[in-house]
Tab-separated table of C-alpha atoms in Angstrom:
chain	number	residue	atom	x	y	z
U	1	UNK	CA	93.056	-60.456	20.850
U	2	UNK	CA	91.367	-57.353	22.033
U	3	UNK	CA	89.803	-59.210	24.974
U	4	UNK	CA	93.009	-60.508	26.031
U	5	UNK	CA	94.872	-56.716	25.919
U	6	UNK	CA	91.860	-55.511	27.972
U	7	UNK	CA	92.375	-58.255	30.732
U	8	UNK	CA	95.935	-57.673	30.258
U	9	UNK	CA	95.493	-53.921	30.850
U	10	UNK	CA	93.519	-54.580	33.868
U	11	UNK	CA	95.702	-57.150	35.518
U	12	UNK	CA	98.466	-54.521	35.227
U	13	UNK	CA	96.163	-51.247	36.557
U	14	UNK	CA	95.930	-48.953	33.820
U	15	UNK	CA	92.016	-49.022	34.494
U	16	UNK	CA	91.158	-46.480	31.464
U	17	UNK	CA	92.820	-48.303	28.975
U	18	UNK	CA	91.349	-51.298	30.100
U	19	UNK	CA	87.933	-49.492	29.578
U	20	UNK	CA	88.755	-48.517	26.609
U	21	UNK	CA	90.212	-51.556	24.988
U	22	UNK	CA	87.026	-53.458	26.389
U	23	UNK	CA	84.847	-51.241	24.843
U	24	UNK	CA	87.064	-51.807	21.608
U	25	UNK	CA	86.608	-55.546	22.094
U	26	UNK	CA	82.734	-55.305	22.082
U	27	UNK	CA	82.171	-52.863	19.296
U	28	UNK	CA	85.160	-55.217	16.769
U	29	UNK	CA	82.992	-58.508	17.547
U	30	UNK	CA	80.923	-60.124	14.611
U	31	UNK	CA	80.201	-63.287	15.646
U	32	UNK	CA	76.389	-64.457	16.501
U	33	UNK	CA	77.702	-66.477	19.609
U	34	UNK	CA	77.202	-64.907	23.008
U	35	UNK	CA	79.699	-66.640	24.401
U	36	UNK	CA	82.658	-64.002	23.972
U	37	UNK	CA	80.053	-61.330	24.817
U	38	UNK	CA	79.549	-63.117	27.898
U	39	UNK	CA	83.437	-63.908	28.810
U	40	UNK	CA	84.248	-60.340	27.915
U	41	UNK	CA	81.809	-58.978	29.866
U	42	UNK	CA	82.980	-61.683	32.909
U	43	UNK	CA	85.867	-60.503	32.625
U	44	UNK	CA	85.571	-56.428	32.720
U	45	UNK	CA	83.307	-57.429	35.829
U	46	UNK	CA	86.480	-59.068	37.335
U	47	UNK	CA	88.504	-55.527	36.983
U	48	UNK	CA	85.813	-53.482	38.519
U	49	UNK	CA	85.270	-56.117	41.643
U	50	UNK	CA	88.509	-55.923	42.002
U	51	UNK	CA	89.180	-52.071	42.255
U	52	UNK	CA	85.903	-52.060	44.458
U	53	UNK	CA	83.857	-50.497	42.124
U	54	UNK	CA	81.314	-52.973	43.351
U	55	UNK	CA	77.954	-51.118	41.213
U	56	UNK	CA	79.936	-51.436	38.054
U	57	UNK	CA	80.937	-54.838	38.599
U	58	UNK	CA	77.142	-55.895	39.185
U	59	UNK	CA	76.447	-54.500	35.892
U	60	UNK	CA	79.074	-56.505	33.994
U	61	UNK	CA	78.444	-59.234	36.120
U	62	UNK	CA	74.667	-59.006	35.353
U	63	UNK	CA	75.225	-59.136	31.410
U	64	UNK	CA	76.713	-62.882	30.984
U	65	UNK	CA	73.596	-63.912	33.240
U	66	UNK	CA	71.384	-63.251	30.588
U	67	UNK	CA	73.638	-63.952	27.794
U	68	UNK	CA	74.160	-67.120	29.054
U	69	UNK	CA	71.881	-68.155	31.640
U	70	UNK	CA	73.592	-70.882	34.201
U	71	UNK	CA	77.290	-68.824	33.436
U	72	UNK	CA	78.619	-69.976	36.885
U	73	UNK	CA	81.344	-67.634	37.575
U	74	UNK	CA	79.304	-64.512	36.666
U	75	UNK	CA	76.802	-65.782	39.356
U	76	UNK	CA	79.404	-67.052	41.651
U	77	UNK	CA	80.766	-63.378	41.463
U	78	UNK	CA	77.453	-61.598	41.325
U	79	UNK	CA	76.917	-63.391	44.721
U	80	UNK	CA	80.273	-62.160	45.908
U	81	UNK	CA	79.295	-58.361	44.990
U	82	UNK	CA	75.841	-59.065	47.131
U	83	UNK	CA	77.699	-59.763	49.811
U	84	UNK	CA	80.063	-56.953	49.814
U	85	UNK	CA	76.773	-54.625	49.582
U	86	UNK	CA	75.568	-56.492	52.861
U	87	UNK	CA	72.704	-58.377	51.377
U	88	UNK	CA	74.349	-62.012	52.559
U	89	UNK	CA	71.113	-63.938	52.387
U	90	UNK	CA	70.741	-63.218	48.538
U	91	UNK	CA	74.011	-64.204	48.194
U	92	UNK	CA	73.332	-67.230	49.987
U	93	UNK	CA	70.544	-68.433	47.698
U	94	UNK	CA	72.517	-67.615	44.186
U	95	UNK	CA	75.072	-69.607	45.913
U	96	UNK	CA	73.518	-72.622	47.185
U	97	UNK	CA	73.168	-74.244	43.569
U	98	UNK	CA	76.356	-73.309	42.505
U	99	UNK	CA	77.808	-75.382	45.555
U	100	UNK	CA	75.517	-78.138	45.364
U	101	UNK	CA	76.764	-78.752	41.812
U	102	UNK	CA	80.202	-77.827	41.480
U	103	UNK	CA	83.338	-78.935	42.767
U	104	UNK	CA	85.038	-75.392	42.322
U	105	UNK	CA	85.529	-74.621	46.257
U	106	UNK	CA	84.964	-70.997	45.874
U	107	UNK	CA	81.380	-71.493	45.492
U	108	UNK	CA	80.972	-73.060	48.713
U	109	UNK	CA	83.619	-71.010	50.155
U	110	UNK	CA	81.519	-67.913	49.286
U	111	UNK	CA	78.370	-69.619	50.411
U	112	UNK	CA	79.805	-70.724	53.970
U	113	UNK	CA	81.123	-67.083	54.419
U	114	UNK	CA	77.399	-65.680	53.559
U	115	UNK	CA	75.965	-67.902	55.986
U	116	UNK	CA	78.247	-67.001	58.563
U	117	UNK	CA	77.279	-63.069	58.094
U	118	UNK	CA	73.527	-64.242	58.461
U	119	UNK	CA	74.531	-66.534	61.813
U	120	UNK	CA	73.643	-69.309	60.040
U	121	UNK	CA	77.106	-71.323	61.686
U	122	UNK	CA	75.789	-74.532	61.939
U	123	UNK	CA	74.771	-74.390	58.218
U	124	UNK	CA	78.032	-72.649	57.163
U	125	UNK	CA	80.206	-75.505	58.574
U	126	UNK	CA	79.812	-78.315	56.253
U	127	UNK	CA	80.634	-76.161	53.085
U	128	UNK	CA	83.432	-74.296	54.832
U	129	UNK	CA	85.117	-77.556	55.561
U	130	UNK	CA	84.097	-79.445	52.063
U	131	UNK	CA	86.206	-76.165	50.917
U	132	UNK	CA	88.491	-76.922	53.263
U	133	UNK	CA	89.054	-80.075	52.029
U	134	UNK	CA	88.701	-79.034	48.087
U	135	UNK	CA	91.399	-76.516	48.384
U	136	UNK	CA	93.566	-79.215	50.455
U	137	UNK	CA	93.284	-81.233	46.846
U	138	UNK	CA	93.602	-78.883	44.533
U	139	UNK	CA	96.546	-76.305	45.821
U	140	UNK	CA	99.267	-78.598	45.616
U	141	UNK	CA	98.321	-80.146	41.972
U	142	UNK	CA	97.643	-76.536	40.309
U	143	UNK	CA	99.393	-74.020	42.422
U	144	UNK	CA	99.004	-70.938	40.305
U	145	UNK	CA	95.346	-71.532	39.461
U	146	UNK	CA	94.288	-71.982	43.165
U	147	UNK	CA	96.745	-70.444	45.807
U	148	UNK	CA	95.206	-67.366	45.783
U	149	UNK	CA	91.467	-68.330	46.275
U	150	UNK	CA	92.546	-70.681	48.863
U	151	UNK	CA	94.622	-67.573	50.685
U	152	UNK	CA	91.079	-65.873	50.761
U	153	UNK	CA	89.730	-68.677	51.782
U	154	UNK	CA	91.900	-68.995	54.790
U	155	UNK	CA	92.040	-65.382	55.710
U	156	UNK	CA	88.356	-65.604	55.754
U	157	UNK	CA	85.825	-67.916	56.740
U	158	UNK	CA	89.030	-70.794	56.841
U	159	UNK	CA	90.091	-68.706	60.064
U	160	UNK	CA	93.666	-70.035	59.274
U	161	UNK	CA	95.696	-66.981	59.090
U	162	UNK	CA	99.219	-68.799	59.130
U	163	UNK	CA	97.922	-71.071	55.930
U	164	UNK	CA	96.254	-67.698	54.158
U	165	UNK	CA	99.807	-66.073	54.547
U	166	UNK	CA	101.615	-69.277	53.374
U	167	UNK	CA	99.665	-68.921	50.455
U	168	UNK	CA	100.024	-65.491	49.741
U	169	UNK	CA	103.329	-65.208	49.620
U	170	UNK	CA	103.929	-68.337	47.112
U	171	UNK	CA	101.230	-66.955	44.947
U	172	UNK	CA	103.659	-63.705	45.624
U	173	UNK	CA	106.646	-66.069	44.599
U	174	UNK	CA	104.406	-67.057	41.602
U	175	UNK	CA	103.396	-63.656	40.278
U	176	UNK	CA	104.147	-60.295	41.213
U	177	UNK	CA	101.134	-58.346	40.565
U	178	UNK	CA	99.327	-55.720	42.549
U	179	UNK	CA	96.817	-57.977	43.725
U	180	UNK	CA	99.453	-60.666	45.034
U	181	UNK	CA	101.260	-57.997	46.995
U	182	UNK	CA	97.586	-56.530	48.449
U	183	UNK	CA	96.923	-60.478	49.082
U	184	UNK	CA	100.031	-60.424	51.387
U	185	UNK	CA	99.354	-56.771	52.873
U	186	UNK	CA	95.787	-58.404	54.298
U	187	UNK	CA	97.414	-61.739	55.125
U	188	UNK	CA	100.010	-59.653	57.331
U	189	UNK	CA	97.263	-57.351	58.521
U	190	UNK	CA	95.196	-59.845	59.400
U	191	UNK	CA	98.137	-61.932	61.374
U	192	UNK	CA	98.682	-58.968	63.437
U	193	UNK	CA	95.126	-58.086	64.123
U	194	UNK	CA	95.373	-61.838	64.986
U	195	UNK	CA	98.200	-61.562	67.373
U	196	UNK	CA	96.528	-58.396	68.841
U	197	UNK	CA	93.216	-60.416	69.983
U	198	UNK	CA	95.330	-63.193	71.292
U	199	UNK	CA	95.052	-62.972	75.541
């Protein structure tokens, strides 16, 4: 219950609680699983990525790994922190088995956009369009699980700005968090910055 006030606090942007209640979380648990540990831990890593506090979220990040070694989404995300810090060809290789075995598109979302900071194009192509085409499946059948991934997607290595603002604004309609509304600040920005490079 704890864990889900934390998340709850950090969805809504009260940061310090959200600290604190996660710290509550971790000192109230008994149990001898380290799965909770692990998804707690996930999920305070989520809150600092997001508010681009991108050392803290390697360290949370960095604890499920360990906990539970194969936790894909703490090494799909760990991988998304190295690339923010500019180290794209580590992120690259934490990615590759996470795209060769998954059929969540982020993973070879992420991976394409690595290999596109290294120049690797040719290599990038095949998992930026198998994301392409995973995204394609998936948006329409769970809309509010995938809409806003796939906006990133497009705004990003998808180089589809009209389809990443689509999808921001009906993960807008959707939700109306902070991160939605930032979601359709960059779609908007990047549509300009579009229409600016256009001859």
């Amino acid at each position: 219950m704890l864990s889900a006030l934390a998340v709850l606090h950090a969805e809504s942007g009260n940061i310090a609680e959200a600290v604190h209640v996660f710290r509550e979380a971790r000192n109230a648990y008994r149990g001898v699983s380290p799965f909770p540990l692990a998804q707690l831990d996930f999920r305070r890593g989520v809150m600092w990525l997001r508010e681009g506090e991108l050392p803290a979220a390697r360290e949370a990040f960095d604890g499920p790994r360990y906990r539970v070694p194969g936790y894909a989404p703490a090494i799909g995300h760990l991988a998304e922190v190295e690339l923010l810090c500019g180290d794209a060809d580590a992120a690259a290789n934490r990615l590759r088995p996470l795209a060769e075995t998954s059929d969540d598109p982020e993973y070879a979302s992420h991976l394409a956009l690595a290999l596109h900071a290294v120049g690797r194009h040719q290599e990038a192509q095949p998992w930026r369009d198998r994301a392409a085409e995973r995204y394609d499946e998936l948006v329409p059948r769970h809309p509010e699980a995938y809409s806003d991934h796939a906006c990133d997607f497009w705004l990003q290595v998808g180089a589809d700005v009209d389809r990443g603002l689509q999808l921001a604004l009906q993960t807008l309609v959707m939700r109306q968090t902070t991160r939605s509304y930032a979601s359709v600040q960059r779609a908007r920005a990047a549509g300009s910055q579009s229409a600016q490079d256009t001859p």
